[in-house]
mmCIF file of C-alpha atoms in Angstrom:
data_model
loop_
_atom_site.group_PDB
_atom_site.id
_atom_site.type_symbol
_atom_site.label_atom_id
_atom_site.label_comp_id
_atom_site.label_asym_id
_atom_site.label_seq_id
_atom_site.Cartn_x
_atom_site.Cartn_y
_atom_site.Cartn_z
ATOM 1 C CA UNK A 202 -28.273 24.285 0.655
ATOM 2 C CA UNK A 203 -32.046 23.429 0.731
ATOM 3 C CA UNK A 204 -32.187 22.084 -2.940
ATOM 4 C CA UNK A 205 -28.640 21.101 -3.375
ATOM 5 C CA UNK A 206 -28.908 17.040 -4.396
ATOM 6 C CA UNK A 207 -25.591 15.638 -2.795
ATOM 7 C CA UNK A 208 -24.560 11.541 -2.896
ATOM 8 C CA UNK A 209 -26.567 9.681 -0.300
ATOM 9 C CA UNK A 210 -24.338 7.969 2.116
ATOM 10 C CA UNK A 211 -24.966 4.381 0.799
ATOM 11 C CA UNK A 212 -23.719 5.758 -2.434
ATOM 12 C CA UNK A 213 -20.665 7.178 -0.323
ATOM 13 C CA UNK A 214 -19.585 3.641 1.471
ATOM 14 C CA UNK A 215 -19.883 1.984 -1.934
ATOM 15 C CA UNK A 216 -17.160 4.360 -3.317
ATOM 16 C CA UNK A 217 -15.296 4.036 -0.839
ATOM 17 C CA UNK A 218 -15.162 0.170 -0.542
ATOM 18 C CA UNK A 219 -14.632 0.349 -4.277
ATOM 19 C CA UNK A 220 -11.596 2.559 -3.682
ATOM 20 C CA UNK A 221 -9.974 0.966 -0.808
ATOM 21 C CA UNK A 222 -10.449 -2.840 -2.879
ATOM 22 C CA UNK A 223 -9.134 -1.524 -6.209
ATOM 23 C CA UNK A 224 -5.853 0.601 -3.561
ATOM 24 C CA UNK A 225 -5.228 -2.477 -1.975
ATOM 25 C CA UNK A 226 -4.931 -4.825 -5.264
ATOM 26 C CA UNK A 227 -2.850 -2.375 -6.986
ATOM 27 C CA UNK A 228 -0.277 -2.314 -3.729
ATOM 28 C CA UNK A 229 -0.216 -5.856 -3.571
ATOM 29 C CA UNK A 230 0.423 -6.389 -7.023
ATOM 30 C CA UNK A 231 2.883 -4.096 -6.710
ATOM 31 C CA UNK A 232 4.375 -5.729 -3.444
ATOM 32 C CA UNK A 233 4.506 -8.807 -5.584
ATOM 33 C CA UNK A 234 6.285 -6.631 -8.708
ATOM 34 C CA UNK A 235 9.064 -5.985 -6.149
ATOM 35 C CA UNK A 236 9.083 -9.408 -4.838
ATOM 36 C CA UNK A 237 9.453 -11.312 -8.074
ATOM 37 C CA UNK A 238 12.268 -8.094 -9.804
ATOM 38 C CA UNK A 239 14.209 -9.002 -6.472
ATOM 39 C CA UNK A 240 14.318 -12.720 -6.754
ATOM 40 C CA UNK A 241 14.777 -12.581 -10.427
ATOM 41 C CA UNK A 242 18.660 -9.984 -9.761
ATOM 42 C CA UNK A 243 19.472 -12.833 -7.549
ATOM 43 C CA UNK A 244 18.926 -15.734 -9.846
ATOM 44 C CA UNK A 245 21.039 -13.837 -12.546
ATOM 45 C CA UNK A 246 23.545 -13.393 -10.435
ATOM 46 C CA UNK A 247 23.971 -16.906 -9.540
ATOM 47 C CA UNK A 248 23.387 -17.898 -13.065
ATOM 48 C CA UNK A 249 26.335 -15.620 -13.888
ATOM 49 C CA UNK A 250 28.414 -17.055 -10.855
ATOM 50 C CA UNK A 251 27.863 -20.300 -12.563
ATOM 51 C CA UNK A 252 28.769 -19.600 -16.734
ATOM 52 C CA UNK A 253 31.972 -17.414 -15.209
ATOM 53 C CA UNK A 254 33.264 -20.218 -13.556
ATOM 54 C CA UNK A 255 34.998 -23.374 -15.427
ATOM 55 C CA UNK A 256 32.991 -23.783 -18.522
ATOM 56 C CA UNK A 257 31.052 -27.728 -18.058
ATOM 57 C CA UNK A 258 32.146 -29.776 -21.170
ATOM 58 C CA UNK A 259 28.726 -30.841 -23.178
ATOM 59 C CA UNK A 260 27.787 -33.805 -24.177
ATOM 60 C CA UNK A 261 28.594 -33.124 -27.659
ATOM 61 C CA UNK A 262 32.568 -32.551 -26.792
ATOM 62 C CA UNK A 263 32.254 -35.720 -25.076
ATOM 63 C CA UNK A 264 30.994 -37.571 -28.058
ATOM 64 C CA UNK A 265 33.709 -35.591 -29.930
ATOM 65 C CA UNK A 266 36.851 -36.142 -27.725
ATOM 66 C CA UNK A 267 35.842 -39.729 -27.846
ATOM 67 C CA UNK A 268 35.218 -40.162 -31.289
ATOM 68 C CA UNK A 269 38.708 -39.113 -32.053
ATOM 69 C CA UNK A 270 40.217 -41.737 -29.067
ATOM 70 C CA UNK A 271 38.379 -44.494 -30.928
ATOM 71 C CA UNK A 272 39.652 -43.222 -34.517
ATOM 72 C CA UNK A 273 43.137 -43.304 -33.011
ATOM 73 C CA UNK A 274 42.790 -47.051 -31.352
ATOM 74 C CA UNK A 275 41.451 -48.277 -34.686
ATOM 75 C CA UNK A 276 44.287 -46.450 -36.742
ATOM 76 C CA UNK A 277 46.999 -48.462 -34.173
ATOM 77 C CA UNK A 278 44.936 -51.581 -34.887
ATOM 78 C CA UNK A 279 45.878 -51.508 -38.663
ATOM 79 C CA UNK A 280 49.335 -50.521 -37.899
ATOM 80 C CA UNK A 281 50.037 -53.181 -35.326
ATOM 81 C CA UNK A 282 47.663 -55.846 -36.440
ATOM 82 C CA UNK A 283 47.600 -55.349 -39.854
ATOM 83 C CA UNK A 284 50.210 -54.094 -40.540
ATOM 84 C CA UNK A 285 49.174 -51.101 -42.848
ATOM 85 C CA UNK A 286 50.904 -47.956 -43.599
ATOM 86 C CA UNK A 287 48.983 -45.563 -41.687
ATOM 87 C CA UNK A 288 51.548 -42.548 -41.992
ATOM 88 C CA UNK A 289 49.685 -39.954 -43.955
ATOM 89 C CA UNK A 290 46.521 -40.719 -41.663
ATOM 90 C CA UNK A 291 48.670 -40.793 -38.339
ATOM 91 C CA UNK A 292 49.624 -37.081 -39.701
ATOM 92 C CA UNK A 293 46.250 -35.920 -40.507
ATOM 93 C CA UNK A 294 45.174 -37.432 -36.895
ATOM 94 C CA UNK A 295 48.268 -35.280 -34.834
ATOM 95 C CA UNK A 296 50.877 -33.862 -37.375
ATOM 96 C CA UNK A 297 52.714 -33.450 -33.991
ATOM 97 C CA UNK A 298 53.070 -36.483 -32.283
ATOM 98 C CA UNK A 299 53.313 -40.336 -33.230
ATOM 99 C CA UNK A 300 50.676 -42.371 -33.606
ATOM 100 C CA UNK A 301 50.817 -43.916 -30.147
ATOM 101 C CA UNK A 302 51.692 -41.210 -27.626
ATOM 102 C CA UNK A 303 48.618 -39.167 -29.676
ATOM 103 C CA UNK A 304 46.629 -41.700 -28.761
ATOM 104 C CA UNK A 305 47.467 -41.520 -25.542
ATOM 105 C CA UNK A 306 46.827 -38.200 -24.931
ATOM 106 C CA UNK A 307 43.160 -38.117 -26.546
ATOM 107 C CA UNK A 308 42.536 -41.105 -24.341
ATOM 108 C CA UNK A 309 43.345 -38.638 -21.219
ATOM 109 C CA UNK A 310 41.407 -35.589 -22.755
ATOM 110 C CA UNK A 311 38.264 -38.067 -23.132
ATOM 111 C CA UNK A 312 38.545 -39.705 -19.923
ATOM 112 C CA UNK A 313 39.133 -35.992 -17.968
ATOM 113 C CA UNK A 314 36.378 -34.320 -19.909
ATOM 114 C CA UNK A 315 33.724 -37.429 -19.183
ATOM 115 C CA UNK A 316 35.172 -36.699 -15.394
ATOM 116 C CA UNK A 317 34.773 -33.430 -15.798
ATOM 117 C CA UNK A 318 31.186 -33.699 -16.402
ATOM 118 C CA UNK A 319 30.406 -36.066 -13.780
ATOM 119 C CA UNK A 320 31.652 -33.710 -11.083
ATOM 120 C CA UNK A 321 29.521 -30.739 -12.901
ATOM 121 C CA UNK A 322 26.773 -32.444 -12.441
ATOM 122 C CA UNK A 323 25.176 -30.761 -9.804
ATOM 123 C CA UNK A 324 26.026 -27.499 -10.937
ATOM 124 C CA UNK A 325 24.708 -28.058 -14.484
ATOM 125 C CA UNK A 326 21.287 -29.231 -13.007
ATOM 126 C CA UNK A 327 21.611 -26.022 -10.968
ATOM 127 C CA UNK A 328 21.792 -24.087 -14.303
ATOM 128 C CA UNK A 329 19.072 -25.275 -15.489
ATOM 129 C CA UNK A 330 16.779 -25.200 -12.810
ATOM 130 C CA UNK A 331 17.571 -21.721 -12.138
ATOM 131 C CA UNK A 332 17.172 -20.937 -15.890
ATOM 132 C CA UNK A 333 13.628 -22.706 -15.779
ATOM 133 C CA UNK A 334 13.064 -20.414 -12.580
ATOM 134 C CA UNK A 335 13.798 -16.855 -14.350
ATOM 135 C CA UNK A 336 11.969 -17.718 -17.631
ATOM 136 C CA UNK A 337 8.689 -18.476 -15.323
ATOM 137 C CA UNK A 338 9.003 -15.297 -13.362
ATOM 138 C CA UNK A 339 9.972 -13.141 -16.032
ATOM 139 C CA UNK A 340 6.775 -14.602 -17.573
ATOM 140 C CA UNK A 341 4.934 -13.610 -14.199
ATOM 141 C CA UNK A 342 6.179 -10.070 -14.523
ATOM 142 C CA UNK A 343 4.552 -9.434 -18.336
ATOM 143 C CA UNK A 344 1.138 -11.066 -16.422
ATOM 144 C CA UNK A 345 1.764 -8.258 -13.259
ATOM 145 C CA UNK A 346 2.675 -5.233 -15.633
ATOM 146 C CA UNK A 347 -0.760 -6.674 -17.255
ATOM 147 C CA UNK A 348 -2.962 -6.408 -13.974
ATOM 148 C CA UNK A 349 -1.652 -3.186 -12.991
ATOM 149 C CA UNK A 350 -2.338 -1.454 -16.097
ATOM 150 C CA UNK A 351 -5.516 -2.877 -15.420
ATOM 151 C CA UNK A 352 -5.864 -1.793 -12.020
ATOM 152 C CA UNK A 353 -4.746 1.763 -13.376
ATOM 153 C CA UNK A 354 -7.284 1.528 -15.366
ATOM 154 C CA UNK A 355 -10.065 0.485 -13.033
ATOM 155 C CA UNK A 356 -8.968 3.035 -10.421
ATOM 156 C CA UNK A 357 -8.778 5.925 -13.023
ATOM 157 C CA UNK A 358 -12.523 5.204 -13.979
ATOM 158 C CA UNK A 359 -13.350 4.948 -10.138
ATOM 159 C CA UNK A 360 -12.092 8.468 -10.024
ATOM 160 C CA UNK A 361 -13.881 9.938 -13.031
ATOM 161 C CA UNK A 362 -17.463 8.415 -11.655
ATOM 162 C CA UNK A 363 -16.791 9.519 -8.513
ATOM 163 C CA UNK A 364 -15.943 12.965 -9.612
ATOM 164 C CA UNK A 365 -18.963 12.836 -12.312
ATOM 165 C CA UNK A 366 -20.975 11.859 -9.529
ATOM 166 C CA UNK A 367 -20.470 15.592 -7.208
ATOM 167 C CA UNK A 368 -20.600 17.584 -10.415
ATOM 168 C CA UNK A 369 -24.739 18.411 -10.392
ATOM 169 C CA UNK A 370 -23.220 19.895 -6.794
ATOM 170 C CA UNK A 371 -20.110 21.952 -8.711
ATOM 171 C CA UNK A 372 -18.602 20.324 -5.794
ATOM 172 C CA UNK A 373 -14.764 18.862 -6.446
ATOM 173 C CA UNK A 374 -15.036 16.167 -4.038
ATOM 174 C CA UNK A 375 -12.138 14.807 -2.042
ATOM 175 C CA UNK A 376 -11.843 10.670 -1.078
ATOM 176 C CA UNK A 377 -14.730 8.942 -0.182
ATOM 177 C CA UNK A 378 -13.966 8.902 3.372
ATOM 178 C CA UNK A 379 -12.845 12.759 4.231
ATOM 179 C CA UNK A 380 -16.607 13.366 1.833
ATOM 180 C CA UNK A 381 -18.218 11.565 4.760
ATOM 181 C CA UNK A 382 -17.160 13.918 6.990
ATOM 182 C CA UNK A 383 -18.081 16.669 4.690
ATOM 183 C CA UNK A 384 -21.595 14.841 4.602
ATOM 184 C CA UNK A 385 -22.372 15.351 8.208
ATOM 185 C CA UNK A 386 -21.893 18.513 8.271
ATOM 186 C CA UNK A 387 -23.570 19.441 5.152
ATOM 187 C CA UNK A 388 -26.848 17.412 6.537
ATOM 188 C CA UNK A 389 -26.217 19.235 10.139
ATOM 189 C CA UNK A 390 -26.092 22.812 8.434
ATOM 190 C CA UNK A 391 -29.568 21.763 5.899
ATOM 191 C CA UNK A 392 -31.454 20.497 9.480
ATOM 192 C CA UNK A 393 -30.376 24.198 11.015
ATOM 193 C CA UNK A 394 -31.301 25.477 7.860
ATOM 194 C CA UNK A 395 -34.835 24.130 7.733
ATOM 195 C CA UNK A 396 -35.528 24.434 11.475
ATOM 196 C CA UNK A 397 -34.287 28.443 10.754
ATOM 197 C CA UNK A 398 -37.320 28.465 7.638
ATOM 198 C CA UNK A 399 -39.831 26.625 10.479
ATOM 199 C CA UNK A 400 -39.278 29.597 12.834
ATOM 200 C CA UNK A 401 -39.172 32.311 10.187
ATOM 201 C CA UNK A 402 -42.437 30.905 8.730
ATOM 202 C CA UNK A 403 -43.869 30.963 12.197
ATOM 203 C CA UNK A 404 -43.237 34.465 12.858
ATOM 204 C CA UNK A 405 -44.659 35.419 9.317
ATOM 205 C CA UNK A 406 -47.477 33.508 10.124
ATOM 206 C CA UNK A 407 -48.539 35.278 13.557
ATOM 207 C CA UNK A 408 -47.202 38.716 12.118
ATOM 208 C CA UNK A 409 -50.346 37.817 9.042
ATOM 209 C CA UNK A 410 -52.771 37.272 12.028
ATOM 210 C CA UNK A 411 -51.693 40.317 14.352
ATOM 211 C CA UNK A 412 -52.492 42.144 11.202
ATOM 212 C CA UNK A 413 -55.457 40.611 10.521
ATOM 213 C CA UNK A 414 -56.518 41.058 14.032
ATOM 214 C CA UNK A 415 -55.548 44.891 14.070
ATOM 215 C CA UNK A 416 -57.335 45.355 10.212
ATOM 216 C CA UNK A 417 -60.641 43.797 11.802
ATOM 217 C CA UNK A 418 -60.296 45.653 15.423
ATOM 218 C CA UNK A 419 -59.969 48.991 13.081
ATOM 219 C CA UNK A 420 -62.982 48.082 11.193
ATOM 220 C CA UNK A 421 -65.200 47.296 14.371
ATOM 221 C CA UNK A 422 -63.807 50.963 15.883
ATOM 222 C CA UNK A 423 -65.033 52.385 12.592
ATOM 223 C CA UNK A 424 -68.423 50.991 13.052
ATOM 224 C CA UNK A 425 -69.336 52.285 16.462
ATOM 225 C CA UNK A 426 -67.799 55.440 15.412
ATOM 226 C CA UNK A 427 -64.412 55.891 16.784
ATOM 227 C CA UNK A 428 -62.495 57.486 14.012
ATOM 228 C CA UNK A 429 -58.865 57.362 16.092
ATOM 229 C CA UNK A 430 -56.080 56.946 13.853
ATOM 230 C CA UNK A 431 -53.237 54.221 14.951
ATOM 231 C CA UNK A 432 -49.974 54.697 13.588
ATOM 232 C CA UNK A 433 -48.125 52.269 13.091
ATOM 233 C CA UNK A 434 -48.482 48.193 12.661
ATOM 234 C CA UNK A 435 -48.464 47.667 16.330
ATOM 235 C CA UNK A 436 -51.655 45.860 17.619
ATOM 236 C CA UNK A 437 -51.170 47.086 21.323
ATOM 237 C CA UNK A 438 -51.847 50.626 20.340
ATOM 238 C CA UNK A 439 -55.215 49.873 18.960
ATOM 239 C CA UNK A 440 -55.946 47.744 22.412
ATOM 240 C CA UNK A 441 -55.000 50.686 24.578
#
């Protein structure tokens, strides 16, 4: 207890700011884990709400269904203006309809698929923003697994200092802040400890002089003749 070199408690409160900093970062990035996993489940599930329900036509069909209205207006042109054949090419246009009433119809699948994909609108803007959303916060989680393996990290080399720090004691310390507790009593128990080594070093001291006293009171006895023996260390025997 006398010699035993424990942490001052300076050292103490800097552990234990450095532990309750590096605790709270690792909950809140944590907090913030949950937060963003949470969000994310319910932007995939409206992202599936929206690709289960009618499929939105792109803008390629568009172009497509189109395409294939014009091809059919310019074939009736060269029937009816021209007049070509245009048999084998009304066949490879609709092998099951005539020329006009297959016009007709691709007219109606163009004009319903462009109408289509005005009243979509919204809800392929929707998509996409919500896409855009879930690639940037999957993005944030890789970045928070990051800082908490880094705050794992910093809080597992907190510990080993900490613990490196009591072993000259062969003490296996617990938190910083029960260890203050531990430290007032430890400095109580050295100050009752040291006042104990005052008193004991007191008495030794007078029990040296009343021996000192009795050897020279023996001697001066001797000197004047009185041979008396005095058993015993007591000095009130001699005095008697």
């Amino acid at each position: 207890v006398r010699e035993l070199a424990v942490p001052l408690p300076e050292t103490l409160h800097r552990y234990e700011e450095e532990f309750r900093s590096l605790t709270e970062e690792k909950r809140q990035l944590q907090v913030d884990h949950r937060q963003f996993e949470s969000e994310l489940a319910q932007i995939v599930e409206q992202l599936h709400e929206i690709e289960y329900a009618a499929e939105v036509p792109t803008e390629e069909e568009l172009t497509q269904y189109r395409g294939r209205r014009d091809h059919g207006w310019q074939l009736l042109r060269r029937q009816w203006l021209q007049g070509e054949d245009v048999a084998a090419e009304s066949r490879d246009y609709d092998p099951e309809r005539p020329l006009p009433e297959a016009y007709e119809r691709q007219v109606g699948i163009s004009d319903q698929t462009a109408d289509r994909r005005y009243r979509e609108a919204d809800r392929v803007q929707n998509h996409a923003s919500l896409k855009a959303r879930a690639e940037g916060i999957e993005k944030r989680l890789l970045e928070l697994n990051k800082q908490e393996e880094n705050a794992d990290s910093a809080l597992a080399d907190a510990t080993r200092r900490w613990q490196e720090l009591w072993e000259p004691c062969a003490i296996k310390p617990l938190p910083p802040r029960e260890m203050h507790a531990w430290l007032n009593g430890f400095d109580k128990l050295r100050f009752q400890v040291k006042e104990s080594d005052k008193i004991a070093k007191s008495v030794e001291e007078r029990e040296a002089k009343r021996r000192e006293l009795r050897t020279t009171i023996m001697a001066e006895l001797a000197a004047i003749g009185e041979r008396q023996s005095f058993p015993g260390e007591e000095l009130s025997s001699v005095l008697q």
